[in-house]
Amino acid sequence: MRLITKLGLKPRTYAEQKALWGFIYVLPWLLGFFVFFLVPLLNSLRYSFSSIDAKGDGMTISFIGMKNYVEALTVNTSFNRTLTNSIVQMVVNVPLIVIFSLFLAVLLNQKFIGRALARSIFFLPVILASGVIANLDSSSLVQEITGQNGSDIMSGLGTFEIEQFMLQAGVSENIVNYLTSAVDRIYQIVSQSGVQILIFLAGIQTISPQLYEASKIEGATGYEAFWKITLPMVSPLIMVNVIYTIIDSFAGSEMTELIKDTGFRSFNFGLSSAMAWIYFLAITIVLLISTYFISKRVFYQD
Amino acid sequence: MILTRFLSVESWKRWLWSIVRLVLITGLSFVIVYPIIQKISTAIKDKTDIYSPIVVFIPEHFSLDNFKKAIEFMDYWPTLINTFTLSAVTTILTAASCALAGYGFARLKFKGSKILFGGVVLTILVPPTTILIPIYMNLKDFTLMGLLPLLSGKSVNLLNSYWPFILTSITANSLKAGLYIFIFRQFFRGIPKEVEEAAYIDGAGVGKTFSRIMLPNAIPSIVTVLLFSFVWQWNDSFFTTTYLTTSKVMSIQLSSLPYNLAIMLEGGAATNKDPFYMSIVQDTGVLLAILPLVIIYLFVQRYFVESIERTGIVG
């Protein structure tokens, strides 16, 4: 302490020390944030408004205004279709994935024999269904053919009967189609909901058991306990999961491929950046709309 | 009398529910495991079994020929070592830098730390495609914001080396790093303040509190982040194919496997180009690529699955 005062520095309070160290701890991230995120982000915005000539000795950037955006939206043959495709696919998939993973998390939280095994199997898709492996899987011929031989016919039959049953029960045709298509795509949904199950499971485990005990004494059934306790308590996580699923589904969409191809195959960096920005704006709009609707219903305990 | 009847209805309900649950869980587990079983069964099939109608899962003629082919075409062993080194290095560096940043954001508040955390959320939201091209340009003539030309006179081309991965992971900006910072921050926020105060009274500074008290407590979230980061780096083809063009890394080998197969199998004298056979070798390649991950998962999962409530994913 004497050394510090000798050097002419004021002795710091604990709070000041903490603030200083906090800045030091965050510093690596901050450097990276500027070099690898913020500057590239602004650059990409600049590129999207300009035409770029990349040559051996460097590149010339000239400002051309909104031309790239106009080209992406009106001239490019596949951009509009891919964009709407990925948005529609996401709107269809996100509710299914979130509801399904909540259901599974509740199921996996109950006590039964072989729970550890079941859990480790359900988290397996986190490992297997990401990146290049998922891409190759979808193009595998073996799976196509063996699938056609056996399981597809079975599942087709099953959903056909359920479909008839529900239609006769007076359920609207759209809902029936939605549900049966979900059953047919069950692998896709299961494989995309690994992280979401993990998040919900962690959330359910933080709910205090006293709540369930009290409700049980008051005579609530398990079904009621789910709607009145579990659901409100995990509702903040529903929002987290919706956001995560939206971002995740966009990250794996064909849009990414298209943008990369435009940039690195046809070397049209300006157009590619413009596409990427339209894409980012689309994601932001979807996120804002969904968080607006969900956040009204979210229940916070404190 | 009435009571016993009531009890039996209750127990019937419980039995029914456990049967339904069993069916659901077994069914869905089957859906998940089925592709792996199928890959294994096709991988050990001989070529003659491909079109045999009686062979479904267990082949008539066992052979490891597919494995040999896939290993040869993918250059498997060097690729495995390369990928493992790359993933391990980035994973450890990412976890370390993200833990520091997460602790800084959670516990060591300074002026503007809230705004900076907004920056973390922004890195999660912005798709990597948006910033890919500028980053590529940046790495091609890497100047470290104009510093390097002052020192050595010219910029450095960092592409096709491991430097992009190392630099981004030291600075906690690698693949999905925003998510890891978020996980760590949520976890450290959950540790009671009294623990930290007690450490301070006993004479520990900020650094010591972090390394001796916070980190040992954070092992579940560290394991989660390590696993996620390792797996995602292993499977990532998006950044890997951009940064590295010629290196032998698993995801590049995999994504170019279909083309390689077409060329190699066509060139060989003994084989003619049979798309179904090619697909089988490709599946074997995928199996070989995920095998190390599955083995690692088998060791880690116990730790990971049973201790999620403390991982800090939920705040």
Coordinates of C-alpha atoms in Angstrom, one line a residue:
Chain A
M1 CA 0.0 0.0 0.0
R2 CA 2.8 2.4 0.8
L3 CA 4.4 1.6 -2.5
I4 CA 1.3 2.7 -4.3
T5 CA 1.1 6.0 -2.4
K6 CA 4.7 6.5 -3.1
L7 CA 4.1 6.1 -6.8
G8 CA 1.6 8.9 -6.5
L9 CA -1.5 6.7 -7.1
K10 CA -4.5 7.0 -5.0
P11 CA -5.3 3.8 -3.1
R12 CA -8.4 2.4 -4.7
T13 CA -11.6 1.3 -3.0
Y14 CA -12.8 -2.2 -3.6
A15 CA -15.5 -1.0 -6.0
E16 CA -12.9 0.9 -8.0
Q17 CA -10.6 -2.0 -8.1
K18 CA -13.5 -4.2 -9.3
A19 CA -14.4 -1.8 -12.0
L20 CA -10.8 -1.7 -13.2
W21 CA -10.4 -5.4 -13.3
G22 CA -13.8 -5.7 -14.9
F23 CA -12.6 -3.6 -17.8
I24 CA -9.4 -5.7 -18.0
Y25 CA -11.4 -8.9 -18.0
V26 CA -13.6 -7.7 -20.8
L27 CA -10.8 -6.2 -22.8
P28 CA -9.9 -9.2 -24.9
W29 CA -13.5 -9.5 -26.0
L30 CA -13.7 -5.8 -26.6
L31 CA -10.6 -5.9 -28.9
G32 CA -12.1 -8.8 -30.8
F33 CA -15.4 -7.1 -30.9
F34 CA -13.9 -4.1 -32.7
V35 CA -11.5 -6.0 -35.0
F36 CA -13.7 -9.0 -35.9
F37 CA -17.2 -7.7 -35.5
L38 CA -17.9 -3.9 -35.5
V39 CA -15.5 -2.8 -38.2
P40 CA -16.5 -5.7 -40.5
L41 CA -20.1 -4.9 -39.8
L42 CA -19.7 -1.3 -40.8
N43 CA -17.6 -2.3 -43.8
S44 CA -20.2 -4.7 -45.0
L45 CA -22.8 -1.9 -44.8
R46 CA -20.5 0.2 -46.9
Y47 CA -19.9 -2.6 -49.4
S48 CA -23.6 -3.1 -49.8
F49 CA -23.9 0.5 -51.1
S50 CA -21.0 0.2 -53.5
S51 CA -19.6 -1.7 -56.4
I52 CA -16.3 -3.5 -55.7
D53 CA -13.6 -4.3 -58.2
A54 CA -11.2 -6.8 -56.6
K55 CA -7.9 -7.0 -58.5
G56 CA -4.6 -8.5 -57.7
D57 CA -3.1 -5.3 -56.2
G58 CA -6.2 -4.4 -54.1
M59 CA -9.7 -3.3 -54.6
T60 CA -11.5 -0.2 -55.7
I61 CA -14.7 0.7 -54.0
S62 CA -17.1 3.1 -55.7
F63 CA -20.4 4.3 -54.2
I64 CA -23.4 3.4 -56.3
G65 CA -26.3 3.9 -53.8
M66 CA -29.2 1.5 -53.6
K67 CA -28.4 -0.3 -56.8
N68 CA -27.3 -3.5 -55.1
Y69 CA -30.4 -3.7 -53.0
V70 CA -32.5 -3.2 -56.1
E71 CA -30.6 -5.8 -58.0
A72 CA -31.0 -8.3 -55.1
L73 CA -34.7 -7.8 -54.8
T74 CA -35.7 -7.4 -58.5
V75 CA -33.0 -8.8 -60.8
N76 CA -31.5 -11.8 -59.0
T77 CA -33.4 -14.9 -59.9
S78 CA -33.2 -16.9 -56.7
F79 CA -32.9 -14.3 -53.9
N80 CA -36.6 -13.5 -53.3
R81 CA -37.6 -17.2 -53.5
T82 CA -34.9 -18.3 -51.1
L83 CA -35.7 -15.5 -48.6
T84 CA -39.4 -16.2 -48.5
N85 CA -38.7 -19.9 -48.4
S86 CA -36.5 -19.7 -45.4
I87 CA -38.9 -17.3 -43.6
V88 CA -42.0 -19.5 -44.2
Q89 CA -40.1 -22.6 -43.2
M90 CA -39.1 -20.9 -40.0
V91 CA -42.6 -19.7 -39.2
V92 CA -43.8 -23.3 -39.6
N93 CA -41.0 -24.9 -37.6
V94 CA -40.3 -22.6 -34.6
P95 CA -43.6 -23.2 -32.8
L96 CA -43.4 -27.0 -33.4
I97 CA -39.8 -27.1 -32.1
V98 CA -40.5 -25.0 -29.0
I99 CA -43.6 -26.9 -28.0
F100 CA -42.1 -30.2 -28.7
S101 CA -38.9 -29.5 -26.7
L102 CA -41.0 -28.2 -23.8
F103 CA -43.0 -31.4 -23.8
L104 CA -39.9 -33.5 -23.9
A105 CA -38.2 -31.5 -21.2
V106 CA -41.2 -32.1 -18.9
L107 CA -41.1 -35.8 -19.8
L108 CA -37.3 -36.1 -19.2
N109 CA -37.6 -34.4 -15.9
Q110 CA -39.9 -37.1 -14.5
K111 CA -38.3 -40.0 -12.6
F112 CA -38.2 -43.3 -14.5
I113 CA -35.9 -46.1 -15.1
G114 CA -33.2 -45.3 -17.7
R115 CA -33.7 -41.6 -17.5
A116 CA -30.0 -40.9 -17.8
L117 CA -29.8 -43.0 -20.9
A118 CA -32.9 -41.3 -22.4
R119 CA -31.4 -37.9 -21.7
S120 CA -28.1 -38.6 -23.3
I121 CA -29.9 -39.9 -26.4
F122 CA -32.0 -36.8 -26.7
F123 CA -29.0 -34.5 -26.5
L124 CA -27.2 -36.5 -29.2
P125 CA -28.6 -34.4 -32.0
V126 CA -26.7 -31.4 -30.6
I127 CA -23.6 -33.3 -31.7
L128 CA -24.8 -35.0 -34.8
A129 CA -27.2 -32.7 -36.5
S130 CA -25.1 -29.6 -37.0
G131 CA -23.1 -28.2 -39.8
V132 CA -21.8 -30.3 -42.6
I133 CA -23.0 -33.6 -41.3
A134 CA -26.6 -32.6 -41.5
N135 CA -26.1 -31.4 -45.0
L136 CA -24.6 -34.7 -46.1
D137 CA -27.2 -36.7 -44.3
S138 CA -30.0 -35.0 -46.2
S139 CA -28.3 -35.9 -49.5
S140 CA -27.6 -39.5 -48.6
L141 CA -28.9 -41.9 -51.1
V142 CA -28.8 -44.9 -48.8
Q143 CA -31.2 -43.2 -46.4
E144 CA -33.6 -42.2 -49.2
I145 CA -33.9 -45.8 -50.5
T146 CA -34.0 -47.7 -47.2
G147 CA -36.4 -45.1 -45.9
Q148 CA -38.7 -45.7 -48.8
N149 CA -38.6 -49.4 -48.3
G150 CA -39.7 -49.4 -44.7
S151 CA -40.4 -46.6 -42.4
D152 CA -41.9 -44.1 -44.8
I153 CA -44.8 -46.4 -45.8
M154 CA -45.5 -47.1 -42.1
S155 CA -45.5 -43.5 -41.1
G156 CA -47.5 -42.6 -44.1
L157 CA -50.2 -45.1 -43.2
G158 CA -50.2 -44.0 -39.6
T159 CA -50.6 -40.3 -40.3
F160 CA -53.3 -41.1 -42.9
E161 CA -55.4 -42.8 -40.3
I162 CA -54.9 -40.0 -37.8
E163 CA -55.8 -37.5 -40.5
Q164 CA -59.1 -39.2 -41.3
F165 CA -59.8 -39.5 -37.6
M166 CA -59.2 -35.8 -36.9
L167 CA -61.1 -34.7 -40.0
Q168 CA -64.1 -36.7 -38.9
A169 CA -63.9 -35.2 -35.5
G170 CA -64.4 -31.8 -37.0
V171 CA -60.9 -30.4 -36.7
S172 CA -60.0 -27.7 -39.3
E173 CA -58.2 -29.0 -42.4
N174 CA -55.3 -26.6 -42.1
I175 CA -54.5 -27.7 -38.5
V176 CA -54.7 -31.3 -39.5
N177 CA -52.3 -30.8 -42.4
Y178 CA -49.9 -28.9 -40.1
L179 CA -49.9 -31.6 -37.5
T180 CA -49.6 -34.5 -39.8
S181 CA -46.7 -32.8 -41.7
A182 CA -45.1 -32.3 -38.3
V183 CA -45.3 -36.0 -37.6
D184 CA -43.8 -36.8 -41.0
R185 CA -40.9 -34.5 -40.3
I186 CA -40.3 -35.8 -36.8
Y187 CA -36.6 -36.5 -37.3
Q188 CA -36.0 -32.9 -38.5
I189 CA -37.8 -31.5 -35.5
V190 CA -36.2 -33.8 -33.0
S191 CA -32.8 -33.1 -34.4
Q192 CA -33.2 -29.4 -34.2
S193 CA -34.4 -29.3 -30.6
G194 CA -31.5 -30.6 -28.6
V195 CA -30.3 -27.3 -27.2
Q196 CA -33.9 -26.2 -26.6
I197 CA -34.6 -29.3 -24.5
L198 CA -31.4 -28.6 -22.5
I199 CA -32.5 -25.0 -21.8
F200 CA -36.0 -26.0 -20.8
L201 CA -34.8 -28.9 -18.6
A202 CA -32.4 -26.6 -16.8
G203 CA -35.3 -24.2 -16.3
I204 CA -37.7 -26.8 -14.9
Q205 CA -35.1 -28.0 -12.5
T206 CA -34.8 -24.5 -11.0
I207 CA -38.5 -24.4 -10.0
S208 CA -38.7 -25.0 -6.3
P209 CA -40.3 -28.3 -5.4
Q210 CA -42.3 -26.6 -2.6
L211 CA -44.6 -25.2 -5.3
Y212 CA -45.5 -28.7 -6.5
E213 CA -45.9 -30.0 -3.0
A214 CA -48.2 -27.3 -2.0
S215 CA -50.3 -27.7 -5.1
K216 CA -50.5 -31.4 -4.6
I217 CA -51.7 -31.0 -1.1
E218 CA -54.4 -28.6 -2.4
G219 CA -55.4 -31.4 -4.7
A220 CA -54.0 -30.4 -8.1
T221 CA -53.4 -33.1 -10.7
G222 CA -50.2 -33.3 -12.6
Y223 CA -51.9 -31.8 -15.6
E224 CA -53.1 -28.8 -13.7
A225 CA -49.7 -28.4 -12.1
F226 CA -48.1 -28.2 -15.6
W227 CA -50.4 -25.4 -16.8
K228 CA -50.4 -23.4 -13.5
I229 CA -46.9 -23.9 -12.3
T230 CA -44.5 -25.2 -14.9
L231 CA -45.7 -23.2 -17.8
P232 CA -45.6 -19.8 -16.1
M233 CA -42.3 -20.5 -14.5
V234 CA -40.6 -21.4 -17.7
S235 CA -42.3 -18.7 -19.8
P236 CA -39.2 -16.5 -19.8
L237 CA -37.3 -19.4 -21.3
I238 CA -40.0 -19.9 -23.9
M239 CA -38.9 -16.5 -25.2
V240 CA -35.2 -17.4 -25.0
N241 CA -35.9 -20.6 -26.9
V242 CA -38.0 -18.9 -29.6
I243 CA -35.2 -16.4 -30.2
Y244 CA -32.6 -19.1 -30.2
T245 CA -34.6 -21.2 -32.6
I246 CA -35.2 -18.4 -35.0
I247 CA -31.5 -17.5 -35.1
D248 CA -30.6 -21.2 -35.4
S249 CA -33.0 -21.8 -38.2
F250 CA -31.7 -18.9 -40.2
A251 CA -28.1 -19.9 -39.7
G252 CA -28.8 -23.2 -41.3
S253 CA -30.9 -22.0 -44.2
E254 CA -30.2 -22.0 -47.9
M255 CA -29.9 -18.2 -47.7
T256 CA -26.4 -18.6 -46.2
E257 CA -25.3 -20.7 -49.1
L258 CA -26.7 -18.2 -51.6
I259 CA -24.9 -15.3 -50.0
K260 CA -21.7 -17.2 -49.8
D261 CA -21.9 -18.3 -53.4
T262 CA -22.6 -14.8 -54.6
G263 CA -19.6 -13.5 -52.7
F264 CA -17.0 -16.2 -53.3
R265 CA -18.0 -17.9 -56.5
S266 CA -19.2 -15.0 -58.6
F267 CA -17.1 -12.5 -56.7
N268 CA -19.9 -10.0 -56.5
F269 CA -19.1 -8.7 -53.0
G270 CA -21.4 -5.7 -53.2
L271 CA -24.4 -7.7 -54.1
S272 CA -23.6 -10.3 -51.5
S273 CA -23.3 -7.7 -48.8
A274 CA -26.6 -6.2 -49.8
M275 CA -28.3 -9.7 -49.7
A276 CA -26.7 -10.3 -46.3
W277 CA -28.1 -7.0 -45.0
I278 CA -31.6 -7.6 -46.3
Y279 CA -31.4 -11.0 -44.7
F280 CA -30.3 -9.5 -41.4
L281 CA -33.1 -7.0 -41.5
A282 CA -35.6 -9.8 -42.2
I283 CA -34.3 -11.7 -39.1
T284 CA -34.6 -8.6 -37.0
I285 CA -38.2 -7.9 -38.0
V286 CA -39.2 -11.5 -37.3
L287 CA -37.4 -11.4 -33.9
L288 CA -39.1 -8.1 -33.0
I289 CA -42.6 -9.3 -33.9
S290 CA -42.2 -12.5 -32.0
T291 CA -40.6 -11.0 -28.9
Y292 CA -43.4 -8.4 -28.9
F293 CA -46.1 -11.0 -28.9
I294 CA -44.5 -13.3 -26.4
S295 CA -43.1 -10.8 -24.0
K296 CA -46.7 -9.7 -23.2
R297 CA -47.5 -13.1 -21.9
V298 CA -44.2 -13.8 -20.1
F299 CA -44.5 -14.2 -16.4
Y300 CA -41.6 -13.1 -14.2
Q301 CA -41.5 -14.2 -10.6
D302 CA -39.8 -11.2 -9.2
Chain B
M1 CA -63.6 -50.1 0.6
I2 CA -64.1 -46.9 -1.4
L3 CA -60.6 -45.8 -0.4
T4 CA -59.0 -49.0 -1.9
R5 CA -61.0 -48.5 -5.1
F6 CA -59.8 -45.0 -5.3
L7 CA -56.3 -46.0 -4.8
S8 CA -56.5 -48.6 -7.5
V9 CA -57.8 -46.1 -10.0
E10 CA -54.9 -43.8 -9.1
S11 CA -52.4 -46.6 -9.6
W12 CA -54.0 -47.5 -12.9
K13 CA -53.6 -44.0 -14.0
R14 CA -49.9 -44.0 -13.0
W15 CA -49.3 -47.3 -14.8
L16 CA -51.0 -46.0 -17.9
W17 CA -48.9 -42.8 -17.9
S18 CA -45.7 -44.7 -17.5
I19 CA -46.5 -47.0 -20.4
V20 CA -47.4 -44.0 -22.6
R21 CA -44.2 -42.3 -21.5
L22 CA -42.1 -45.4 -22.2
V23 CA -43.6 -45.7 -25.7
L24 CA -43.0 -42.1 -26.5
I25 CA -39.5 -42.0 -25.2
T26 CA -38.5 -45.3 -26.8
G27 CA -40.1 -44.2 -30.1
L28 CA -38.4 -40.9 -30.2
S29 CA -35.1 -42.3 -29.1
F30 CA -35.4 -44.8 -32.0
V31 CA -36.0 -41.9 -34.4
I32 CA -32.7 -40.3 -33.2
V33 CA -30.6 -43.4 -33.1
Y34 CA -31.9 -45.0 -36.3
P35 CA -29.7 -43.1 -38.7
I36 CA -26.6 -44.1 -36.7
I37 CA -27.6 -47.7 -36.6
Q38 CA -28.3 -47.6 -40.3
K39 CA -24.9 -46.0 -41.0
I40 CA -23.1 -48.6 -39.0
S41 CA -25.0 -51.4 -40.8
T42 CA -24.3 -50.0 -44.2
A43 CA -20.7 -49.4 -43.3
I44 CA -20.0 -53.0 -42.5
K45 CA -21.8 -54.4 -45.6
D46 CA -20.0 -56.0 -48.4
K47 CA -20.6 -54.6 -51.9
T48 CA -22.5 -57.7 -52.8
D49 CA -25.0 -57.1 -50.1
I50 CA -26.1 -53.7 -51.4
Y51 CA -28.8 -55.0 -53.7
S52 CA -29.7 -58.1 -51.8
P53 CA -33.3 -57.9 -50.8
I54 CA -32.9 -60.1 -47.7
V55 CA -30.3 -57.9 -46.1
V56 CA -31.9 -55.1 -44.0
F57 CA -29.7 -54.4 -41.0
I58 CA -27.3 -57.4 -40.5
P59 CA -25.2 -58.0 -43.6
E60 CA -24.7 -61.4 -45.1
H61 CA -21.0 -60.8 -45.8
F62 CA -19.2 -58.6 -43.4
S63 CA -16.4 -56.5 -44.7
L64 CA -14.4 -53.5 -43.6
D65 CA -13.8 -52.6 -47.2
N66 CA -15.9 -49.4 -47.0
F67 CA -14.0 -48.2 -44.0
K68 CA -10.7 -48.8 -45.9
K69 CA -12.0 -46.8 -48.9
A70 CA -13.3 -44.0 -46.8
I71 CA -10.1 -43.7 -44.7
E72 CA -8.1 -43.7 -47.9
F73 CA -10.2 -41.0 -49.7
M74 CA -10.5 -38.8 -46.7
D75 CA -6.9 -39.1 -45.7
Y76 CA -8.4 -39.9 -42.4
W77 CA -5.6 -40.1 -39.8
P78 CA -3.9 -36.8 -40.7
T79 CA -7.3 -35.1 -41.0
L80 CA -8.3 -36.4 -37.6
I81 CA -5.1 -35.1 -36.0
N82 CA -5.5 -31.7 -37.7
T83 CA -9.1 -31.4 -36.8
F84 CA -8.5 -32.4 -33.2
T85 CA -5.7 -29.9 -32.7
L86 CA -7.7 -27.1 -34.3
S87 CA -10.9 -27.8 -32.3
A88 CA -9.0 -28.4 -29.0
V89 CA -7.0 -25.2 -29.3
T90 CA -10.0 -23.0 -30.3
T91 CA -12.2 -24.6 -27.7
I92 CA -9.8 -24.0 -24.8
L93 CA -9.0 -20.5 -25.8
T94 CA -12.6 -19.6 -26.4
A95 CA -13.7 -21.0 -23.1
A96 CA -11.0 -19.1 -21.3
S97 CA -11.7 -15.8 -22.9
C98 CA -15.4 -16.2 -22.7
A99 CA -15.2 -17.1 -19.0
L100 CA -13.2 -13.9 -18.4
A101 CA -15.6 -11.7 -20.3
G102 CA -18.6 -13.4 -18.7
Y103 CA -17.3 -12.9 -15.2
G104 CA -16.4 -9.3 -16.1
F105 CA -19.9 -8.6 -17.3
A106 CA -21.6 -10.4 -14.4
R107 CA -19.7 -9.3 -11.4
L108 CA -17.2 -6.5 -12.1
K109 CA -19.5 -3.6 -13.2
F110 CA -17.8 -0.6 -14.7
K111 CA -19.1 2.4 -16.5
G112 CA -20.6 1.4 -19.8
S113 CA -20.5 -2.4 -19.2
K114 CA -24.2 -2.6 -19.8
I115 CA -23.7 -1.0 -23.3
L116 CA -20.9 -3.4 -24.0
F117 CA -23.1 -6.3 -23.1
G118 CA -25.5 -5.0 -25.6
G119 CA -22.7 -5.5 -28.0
V120 CA -22.5 -9.2 -27.0
V121 CA -26.2 -9.6 -27.7
L122 CA -25.6 -8.0 -31.1
T123 CA -22.9 -10.5 -31.9
I124 CA -25.4 -13.3 -31.2
L125 CA -28.1 -11.7 -33.4
V126 CA -26.1 -10.7 -36.5
P127 CA -25.8 -13.7 -38.8
P128 CA -22.2 -14.6 -39.6
T129 CA -22.9 -14.3 -43.3
T130 CA -23.4 -10.6 -42.9
I131 CA -19.8 -9.9 -41.8
L132 CA -18.1 -12.8 -43.6
I133 CA -16.8 -10.8 -46.6
P134 CA -15.3 -7.9 -44.7
I135 CA -13.6 -10.4 -42.3
Y136 CA -12.3 -12.3 -45.3
M137 CA -10.8 -9.1 -46.7
N138 CA -9.5 -8.1 -43.4
L139 CA -7.7 -11.4 -42.9
K140 CA -6.3 -11.4 -46.4
D141 CA -4.5 -8.1 -45.7
F142 CA -4.3 -8.3 -42.0
T143 CA -3.0 -5.0 -40.5
L144 CA -4.4 -5.2 -36.9
M145 CA -6.1 -1.8 -37.5
G146 CA -3.0 -0.2 -39.2
L147 CA -0.5 -1.4 -36.6
L148 CA 1.4 -4.1 -38.4
P149 CA 2.5 -2.1 -41.4
L150 CA 4.1 0.3 -39.0
L151 CA 6.2 -2.5 -37.5
S152 CA 7.1 -4.7 -40.4
G153 CA 6.2 -2.6 -43.4
K154 CA 3.5 -4.7 -44.9
S155 CA 0.3 -6.5 -44.1
V156 CA 0.1 -10.2 -43.5
N157 CA -2.1 -12.7 -45.3
L158 CA -3.6 -14.8 -42.6
L159 CA -5.8 -17.0 -44.7
N160 CA -5.0 -20.7 -45.0
S161 CA -3.4 -20.8 -41.6
Y162 CA -4.8 -21.4 -38.1
W163 CA -4.3 -17.8 -37.1
P164 CA -7.8 -16.6 -37.9
F165 CA -9.2 -19.3 -35.5
I166 CA -6.6 -18.5 -32.8
L167 CA -7.1 -14.8 -33.0
T168 CA -10.9 -14.9 -32.9
S169 CA -10.9 -17.4 -30.1
I170 CA -8.4 -15.4 -27.9
T171 CA -10.6 -12.4 -28.3
A172 CA -13.8 -14.3 -27.6
N173 CA -15.3 -13.7 -31.1
S174 CA -15.1 -17.1 -32.6
L175 CA -18.1 -19.2 -33.7
K176 CA -21.1 -18.6 -31.4
A177 CA -18.9 -17.0 -28.8
G178 CA -21.6 -14.6 -27.8
L179 CA -23.7 -17.5 -26.6
Y180 CA -20.9 -18.8 -24.4
I181 CA -20.3 -15.3 -22.9
F182 CA -24.0 -15.3 -22.2
I183 CA -24.0 -18.7 -20.5
F184 CA -21.0 -17.7 -18.3
R185 CA -22.6 -14.4 -17.4
Q186 CA -25.8 -16.1 -16.3
F187 CA -23.9 -18.6 -14.3
F188 CA -21.7 -16.1 -12.4
R189 CA -24.6 -13.9 -11.7
G190 CA -26.2 -16.8 -9.8
I191 CA -23.3 -17.2 -7.3
P192 CA -24.2 -15.4 -4.1
K193 CA -22.5 -12.1 -3.4
E194 CA -21.6 -13.2 0.1
V195 CA -19.1 -15.7 -1.3
E196 CA -17.2 -12.9 -3.0
E197 CA -17.3 -10.7 0.0
A198 CA -16.0 -13.4 2.3
A199 CA -13.1 -14.0 -0.1
Y200 CA -12.3 -10.2 -0.1
I201 CA -12.3 -10.1 3.7
D202 CA -9.9 -13.0 3.7
G203 CA -7.6 -11.0 1.6
A204 CA -8.2 -12.3 -1.9
G205 CA -8.1 -9.8 -4.7
V206 CA -10.3 -9.9 -7.8
G207 CA -8.0 -12.2 -9.7
K208 CA -7.6 -14.6 -6.9
T209 CA -11.4 -14.7 -6.2
F210 CA -12.0 -15.5 -9.8
S211 CA -9.4 -18.2 -10.2
R212 CA -9.7 -19.9 -6.7
I213 CA -13.4 -19.5 -6.0
M214 CA -15.5 -18.7 -9.0
L215 CA -13.8 -21.1 -11.5
P216 CA -14.0 -24.3 -9.5
N217 CA -17.7 -23.6 -8.9
A218 CA -18.2 -23.0 -12.6
I219 CA -17.2 -26.5 -13.7
P220 CA -20.6 -27.5 -15.0
S221 CA -20.9 -24.5 -17.2
I222 CA -17.3 -24.8 -18.3
V223 CA -18.0 -28.4 -19.4
T224 CA -21.1 -27.2 -21.3
V225 CA -19.2 -24.5 -23.1
L226 CA -16.3 -26.8 -23.9
L227 CA -18.5 -29.5 -25.3
F228 CA -20.6 -27.0 -27.4
S229 CA -17.6 -25.2 -28.7
F230 CA -15.7 -28.4 -29.5
V231 CA -18.6 -29.9 -31.4
W232 CA -19.5 -26.8 -33.3
Q233 CA -16.0 -26.2 -34.3
W234 CA -15.6 -29.8 -35.4
N235 CA -18.7 -29.7 -37.6
D236 CA -18.4 -26.1 -38.8
S237 CA -18.0 -25.8 -42.5
F238 CA -19.0 -22.2 -42.8
F239 CA -15.9 -20.5 -41.3
T240 CA -13.6 -23.4 -41.9
T241 CA -14.1 -23.5 -45.6
T242 CA -13.6 -19.7 -45.8
Y243 CA -10.5 -19.4 -43.7
L244 CA -8.8 -22.6 -44.8
T245 CA -8.7 -23.7 -48.4
T246 CA -6.2 -26.5 -48.6
S247 CA -5.7 -27.8 -45.1
K248 CA -7.0 -31.2 -44.3
V249 CA -9.7 -30.6 -41.7
M250 CA -12.7 -32.9 -41.1
S251 CA -15.4 -30.6 -42.2
I252 CA -13.7 -29.7 -45.4
Q253 CA -12.9 -33.3 -46.2
L254 CA -16.5 -34.2 -45.6
S255 CA -18.0 -31.4 -47.7
S256 CA -15.7 -32.3 -50.6
L257 CA -16.1 -36.1 -50.1
P258 CA -18.9 -36.5 -52.7
Y259 CA -16.7 -34.9 -55.4
N260 CA -13.6 -36.8 -54.4
L261 CA -15.5 -40.1 -54.4
A262 CA -16.8 -39.5 -57.9
I263 CA -13.3 -38.9 -59.2
M264 CA -11.5 -41.6 -57.2
L265 CA -14.0 -44.4 -57.7
E266 CA -14.3 -43.6 -61.4
G267 CA -10.6 -43.7 -61.8
G268 CA -10.1 -47.0 -60.1
A269 CA -10.1 -50.0 -62.4
A270 CA -12.0 -52.5 -60.2
T271 CA -15.0 -50.3 -59.5
N272 CA -17.4 -48.7 -61.9
K273 CA -19.3 -45.7 -60.8
D274 CA -22.3 -46.9 -59.0
P275 CA -24.1 -44.1 -57.2
F276 CA -25.5 -46.3 -54.5
Y277 CA -22.0 -47.7 -53.7
M278 CA -20.7 -44.1 -53.7
S279 CA -23.4 -43.2 -51.2
I280 CA -22.4 -46.0 -49.0
V281 CA -18.8 -45.0 -48.9
Q282 CA -19.9 -41.5 -48.2
D283 CA -22.0 -42.6 -45.3
T284 CA -19.0 -44.5 -43.9
G285 CA -17.1 -41.3 -44.2
V286 CA -19.7 -39.4 -42.2
L287 CA -19.7 -42.2 -39.6
L288 CA -15.9 -41.9 -39.3
A289 CA -16.2 -38.2 -38.8
I290 CA -18.8 -38.3 -36.0
L291 CA -17.2 -41.3 -34.3
P292 CA -14.7 -39.3 -32.3
L293 CA -17.4 -36.9 -31.2
V294 CA -19.6 -39.7 -30.0
I295 CA -16.8 -41.3 -28.1
I296 CA -16.0 -38.0 -26.4
Y297 CA -19.7 -37.5 -25.7
L298 CA -19.9 -40.9 -24.0
F299 CA -17.3 -39.8 -21.5
V300 CA -18.7 -36.3 -20.9
Q301 CA -22.4 -36.9 -21.1
R302 CA -22.8 -38.1 -17.5
Y303 CA -21.3 -34.9 -16.2
F304 CA -23.2 -32.8 -18.7
V305 CA -26.6 -34.4 -18.5
E306 CA -26.9 -34.7 -14.7
S307 CA -25.7 -31.3 -13.8
I308 CA -27.5 -29.1 -16.2
E309 CA -29.4 -27.3 -13.5
R310 CA -26.1 -25.7 -12.5
T311 CA -24.7 -24.9 -15.9
G312 CA -26.0 -21.4 -15.9
I313 CA -28.0 -21.7 -19.1
V314 CA -30.9 -20.4 -17.0
G315 CA -30.2 -17.4 -14.9

